[in-house]
Amino acid sequence: MKVRVHVSLKPGVLDPQGRAIQHSLEGLGFSGVHDVRAGKLIELEVDDSVTDDALDDMCRKLLANMVIENYRIERIAA
Amino acid sequence: MSAFRSAVITFPGSNCDRDMADALEKVSGNAPFRVWHGDAELPERLDFIALPGGFSYGDYLRCGAIASRSPVMRAIVEAAGRGVPVLGVCNGFQVLTESGLLPGALLRNSAIRFVCREIALSVANSQSLFTSGYEAGQQIMMPVAHHDGNYYADDATLDRLEGEGRIAFRYAEQVNGSVRDIAGILNEAGNVLGMMPHPERAIEPAQGGSDGRVLFESAVKGLVSA
């Protein structure tokens, strides 16, 4: 099955890339964009037997840096 | 006097490992062991371990993230726990934070630009194994070359680092947006130092300055006389 891990910067952690994207949107004439935060989407193809706990462990040990990032795990039915 | 036994670790994508080895050999008189990331064991009785700069694993996922999970890092975490001095420079600093040996994280530079120039630093702690040859508050020059050197930690961690004298170096000018101008920090026991500036690129006048040499001299002297 497919698993999507959404990794985002924690609130309060400065995101220079998000800010640059926001400025670029402004430059293109889009108004009303107050904030932009850039994150990561990691897609895993895993056996159905892989447990939620194991996925959680993967996120904590490698996929996200818990000092600066949050993560959300989403299982996608095949 | 017994030989100074040091090791320089090379990850795929390290590019300052030769400079680091050269600096250690010139200052200590002994060539360091060169250790590959896949090695599960370190040479015995090491006095000093250096994690060099570069772009290990192409900075994939996060800078230093993949390298910090490599086999040799388990041995380094164990050695650091026993008190073996560990120096991480630039990507080596990122590997140290990713491995949990040092707190915080290194984010993209605030101006989103790669910064490659000589910068002024001030010595915040002149009592550590790595910095005893400097004067407190001394201003020194070292090169930086990084895209992700913007140090971040939460306020409680920063207060603790400051309270315990664990900030080794601060930027004396605006470089990358690091919180509280932090350029280098020590672990709680004082035997692990991570820093973004490159002391190994400032060990002799031919490199444009030798302020970095003092760091290696401090460590060699501290360890040989210990």
Coordinates of C-alpha atoms in Angstrom, one line a residue:
Chain A
M1 CA 0.0 0.0 0.0
K2 CA 1.0 3.6 -0.5
V3 CA 1.8 5.8 2.5
R4 CA 2.2 9.5 2.3
V5 CA 4.3 11.3 5.0
H6 CA 3.7 15.1 5.1
V7 CA 6.6 16.9 6.7
S8 CA 6.1 20.5 7.7
L9 CA 8.1 23.0 9.7
K10 CA 6.9 23.6 13.2
P11 CA 5.0 26.9 13.9
G12 CA 7.5 29.5 14.9
V13 CA 10.4 28.1 12.9
L14 CA 11.5 30.6 10.3
D15 CA 11.0 29.4 6.8
P16 CA 13.1 31.5 4.4
Q17 CA 12.0 29.4 1.4
G18 CA 8.3 30.0 2.2
R19 CA 9.0 33.7 2.5
A20 CA 10.7 33.8 -0.9
I21 CA 7.8 31.9 -2.4
Q22 CA 5.4 34.5 -0.9
H23 CA 7.5 37.4 -2.3
S24 CA 7.5 35.8 -5.7
L25 CA 3.7 35.3 -5.6
E26 CA 3.4 39.0 -4.7
G27 CA 5.7 39.8 -7.7
L28 CA 3.4 38.0 -10.0
G29 CA 0.5 40.2 -8.8
F30 CA -1.3 37.7 -6.5
S31 CA -2.7 39.6 -3.5
G32 CA -4.1 38.4 -0.2
V33 CA -1.4 35.7 0.5
H34 CA -0.4 36.3 4.1
D35 CA 2.1 33.5 4.7
V36 CA 3.7 30.6 2.9
R37 CA 5.3 27.6 4.5
A38 CA 7.1 25.0 2.4
G39 CA 7.2 21.4 3.5
K40 CA 7.9 18.0 2.0
L41 CA 5.8 15.1 0.8
I42 CA 7.4 11.6 1.1
E43 CA 5.7 8.7 -0.5
L44 CA 6.4 5.2 0.6
E45 CA 5.3 1.9 -0.9
V46 CA 5.0 -0.5 2.0
D47 CA 3.7 -4.0 2.8
D48 CA 0.2 -4.0 4.3
S49 CA 1.8 -5.6 7.4
V50 CA 3.8 -2.5 8.2
T51 CA 2.2 -1.1 11.4
D52 CA 1.3 2.5 12.3
D53 CA 3.9 2.2 15.1
A54 CA 6.6 1.3 12.6
L55 CA 5.7 4.2 10.4
D56 CA 5.7 6.5 13.3
D57 CA 9.2 5.2 14.2
M58 CA 10.4 5.8 10.7
C59 CA 9.2 9.4 10.9
R60 CA 10.9 10.0 14.3
K61 CA 14.1 8.3 13.4
L62 CA 14.7 9.7 9.9
L63 CA 11.9 11.2 7.9
A64 CA 11.3 14.2 10.1
N65 CA 13.7 16.1 12.4
M66 CA 11.6 16.5 15.6
V67 CA 13.6 19.6 16.6
I68 CA 12.1 21.7 13.7
E69 CA 9.5 19.6 11.9
N70 CA 6.1 18.0 12.4
Y71 CA 4.8 15.1 10.4
R72 CA 1.5 13.5 9.4
I73 CA 1.1 10.0 8.1
E74 CA -1.6 9.2 5.6
R75 CA -2.3 5.7 4.4
I76 CA -3.7 5.5 0.8
A77 CA -5.7 2.4 -0.1
A78 CA -4.2 0.7 -3.1
Chain B
M1 CA 55.4 11.8 23.9
S2 CA 53.0 9.3 22.5
A3 CA 51.5 9.9 19.0
F4 CA 48.3 11.9 18.6
R5 CA 45.7 9.4 17.3
S6 CA 43.0 11.2 15.4
A7 CA 40.5 10.1 12.7
V8 CA 38.8 12.0 9.9
I9 CA 35.5 10.5 8.8
T10 CA 34.6 10.6 5.1
F11 CA 31.0 10.3 3.9
P12 CA 30.0 10.1 0.2
G13 CA 30.0 13.8 -0.7
S14 CA 32.4 15.0 2.0
N15 CA 34.8 17.5 0.4
C16 CA 36.8 19.1 3.3
D17 CA 38.2 15.8 4.6
R18 CA 41.6 16.3 3.0
D19 CA 41.9 19.8 4.4
M20 CA 40.9 18.5 7.8
A21 CA 43.4 15.7 7.7
D22 CA 46.1 18.1 6.5
A23 CA 45.4 20.5 9.4
L24 CA 45.5 17.7 12.0
E25 CA 48.8 16.4 10.6
K26 CA 50.4 19.8 10.4
V27 CA 49.5 20.7 13.9
S28 CA 49.9 17.4 15.7
G29 CA 52.7 15.9 13.7
N30 CA 50.8 12.7 13.2
A31 CA 48.7 11.8 10.1
P32 CA 45.1 11.0 11.1
F33 CA 43.4 7.7 10.3
R34 CA 41.0 8.1 7.4
V35 CA 37.7 6.3 8.2
W36 CA 35.0 5.5 5.7
H37 CA 31.3 6.1 6.7
G38 CA 30.5 2.4 6.2
D39 CA 33.0 1.3 8.8
A40 CA 31.3 0.0 11.9
E41 CA 34.4 0.4 14.1
L42 CA 36.8 3.2 14.7
P43 CA 40.5 2.7 15.2
E44 CA 41.4 2.0 18.8
R45 CA 42.4 4.5 21.4
L46 CA 41.5 7.6 19.4
D47 CA 42.4 11.0 20.9
F48 CA 40.3 13.0 18.5
I49 CA 37.5 12.5 15.8
A50 CA 36.8 15.0 13.1
L51 CA 33.7 15.2 10.9
P52 CA 34.5 17.3 7.9
G53 CA 32.5 19.7 5.7
G54 CA 30.9 18.9 2.4
F55 CA 27.6 17.8 1.1
S56 CA 27.2 14.3 2.4
Y57 CA 24.6 12.3 0.4
G58 CA 24.0 15.4 -1.6
D59 CA 22.2 17.0 1.3
Y60 CA 19.2 14.7 0.5
L61 CA 16.3 14.8 3.0
R62 CA 18.0 17.3 5.3
C63 CA 21.7 18.3 5.5
G64 CA 23.6 15.6 7.4
A65 CA 20.5 13.5 8.0
I66 CA 21.5 10.4 6.0
A67 CA 25.2 10.6 7.2
S68 CA 24.1 10.8 10.8
R69 CA 22.4 7.4 10.5
S70 CA 25.5 5.7 8.9
P71 CA 27.2 2.8 10.7
V72 CA 30.3 4.8 11.7
M73 CA 28.1 7.3 13.5
R74 CA 26.9 4.7 16.0
A75 CA 30.6 4.2 16.9
I76 CA 31.1 8.0 17.1
V77 CA 28.1 8.5 19.4
E78 CA 29.5 5.8 21.6
A79 CA 33.0 7.2 21.6
A80 CA 31.6 10.7 22.3
G81 CA 29.8 9.2 25.3
R82 CA 33.1 7.9 26.6
G83 CA 34.6 11.4 26.4
V84 CA 36.5 11.2 23.1
P85 CA 36.7 14.7 21.6
V86 CA 34.6 15.2 18.5
L87 CA 34.9 18.2 16.2
G88 CA 32.2 18.7 13.4
V89 CA 32.7 21.5 10.9
C90 CA 30.1 22.8 8.6
N91 CA 28.4 19.6 7.2
G92 CA 30.0 17.9 10.2
F93 CA 28.1 20.3 12.5
Q94 CA 24.9 19.4 10.7
V95 CA 25.7 15.7 11.2
L96 CA 26.2 16.3 14.9
T97 CA 22.8 18.0 15.4
E98 CA 21.1 15.3 13.3
S99 CA 22.7 12.6 15.3
G100 CA 21.5 14.2 18.6
L101 CA 25.0 14.7 19.9
L102 CA 24.3 18.5 19.8
P103 CA 21.0 20.2 20.3
G104 CA 19.2 22.3 17.7
A105 CA 19.2 22.3 14.0
L106 CA 20.7 24.1 11.0
L107 CA 18.2 25.7 8.7
R108 CA 18.5 27.3 5.3
N109 CA 20.4 30.7 5.5
S110 CA 17.9 33.5 6.1
A111 CA 18.8 35.3 2.9
I112 CA 18.5 31.9 1.0
R113 CA 22.0 32.6 -0.4
F114 CA 25.1 30.3 -0.2
V115 CA 27.6 32.3 1.9
C116 CA 31.2 31.8 0.9
R117 CA 33.6 34.4 2.4
E118 CA 35.8 35.1 5.3
I119 CA 33.9 36.3 8.4
A120 CA 34.6 37.7 11.8
L121 CA 33.8 35.6 14.9
S122 CA 34.1 36.3 18.5
V123 CA 35.2 33.6 21.0
A124 CA 32.4 33.2 23.5
N125 CA 34.0 30.4 25.5
S126 CA 37.8 30.3 25.9
Q127 CA 37.8 27.5 28.5
S128 CA 36.9 24.5 26.4
L129 CA 39.3 21.8 25.1
F130 CA 39.0 23.3 21.6
T131 CA 39.2 27.0 22.5
S132 CA 41.6 27.3 25.4
G133 CA 44.2 29.0 23.1
Y134 CA 42.0 31.9 22.5
E135 CA 41.1 34.9 24.7
A136 CA 37.5 35.3 25.8
G137 CA 35.9 37.8 23.5
Q138 CA 38.8 37.7 21.1
Q139 CA 37.8 38.5 17.5
I140 CA 39.1 36.0 14.9
M141 CA 38.7 35.5 11.2
M142 CA 37.7 32.2 9.5
P143 CA 36.1 31.3 6.2
V144 CA 32.5 30.1 5.9
A145 CA 31.0 28.3 2.9
H146 CA 27.4 27.0 3.5
H147 CA 23.8 27.2 2.4
D148 CA 22.3 25.8 5.6
G149 CA 24.1 27.4 8.6
N150 CA 21.2 29.2 10.2
Y151 CA 21.3 27.8 13.7
Y152 CA 17.9 27.2 15.4
A153 CA 16.9 25.9 18.8
D154 CA 14.0 26.7 21.0
D155 CA 14.4 29.5 23.7
A156 CA 14.7 27.1 26.6
T157 CA 17.6 25.3 24.8
L158 CA 19.2 28.5 23.9
D159 CA 19.0 29.8 27.5
R160 CA 20.5 26.6 28.7
L161 CA 23.4 26.8 26.2
E162 CA 24.1 30.4 27.2
G163 CA 23.8 29.6 30.9
E164 CA 26.2 26.7 30.7
G165 CA 28.8 28.5 28.6
R166 CA 28.2 26.1 25.7
I167 CA 28.3 28.7 23.0
A168 CA 31.9 28.5 21.7
F169 CA 31.8 31.0 18.9
R170 CA 29.4 33.8 17.8
Y171 CA 29.3 35.6 14.5
A172 CA 30.6 39.2 14.9
E173 CA 28.7 40.2 11.7
Q174 CA 25.5 39.1 10.0
V175 CA 26.1 35.9 8.1
N176 CA 23.2 33.5 7.9
G177 CA 20.5 34.5 10.4
S178 CA 21.6 32.2 13.2
V179 CA 19.6 32.7 16.4
R180 CA 21.7 34.7 18.9
D181 CA 24.5 34.8 16.4
I182 CA 25.5 31.3 17.2
A183 CA 28.4 29.9 15.1
G184 CA 29.5 27.0 17.2
I185 CA 28.3 25.1 20.3
L186 CA 29.6 22.5 22.7
N187 CA 27.8 19.5 24.2
E188 CA 27.1 19.3 27.9
A189 CA 30.4 17.5 28.7
G190 CA 32.4 19.9 26.5
N191 CA 34.0 17.2 24.4
V192 CA 31.9 17.7 21.3
L193 CA 32.1 20.9 19.3
G194 CA 30.1 21.8 16.2
M195 CA 30.7 24.9 14.2
M196 CA 29.9 26.3 10.7
P197 CA 33.1 28.2 10.1
H198 CA 36.1 26.3 8.8
P199 CA 39.1 26.3 11.2
E200 CA 40.9 23.8 8.9
R201 CA 40.9 26.4 6.1
A202 CA 42.8 28.9 8.3
I203 CA 45.9 27.1 9.7
E204 CA 48.7 29.0 7.9
P205 CA 49.3 32.4 6.2
A206 CA 49.2 30.8 2.7
Q207 CA 45.5 30.2 3.3
G208 CA 44.9 33.9 4.2
G209 CA 45.1 33.5 7.9
S210 CA 45.9 31.2 10.7
D211 CA 43.2 31.9 13.4
G212 CA 41.9 28.4 13.0
R213 CA 45.2 26.8 13.8
V214 CA 44.8 27.8 17.5
L215 CA 41.7 25.5 17.7
F216 CA 43.7 22.5 16.7
E217 CA 46.7 23.5 18.8
S218 CA 44.4 23.9 21.8
A219 CA 43.0 20.4 21.4
V220 CA 46.4 18.8 20.7
K221 CA 48.0 20.5 23.7
G222 CA 45.0 19.7 26.0
L223 CA 45.0 16.1 25.0
V224 CA 48.8 15.5 25.1
S225 CA 49.2 17.1 28.5
A226 CA 46.0 15.4 29.8

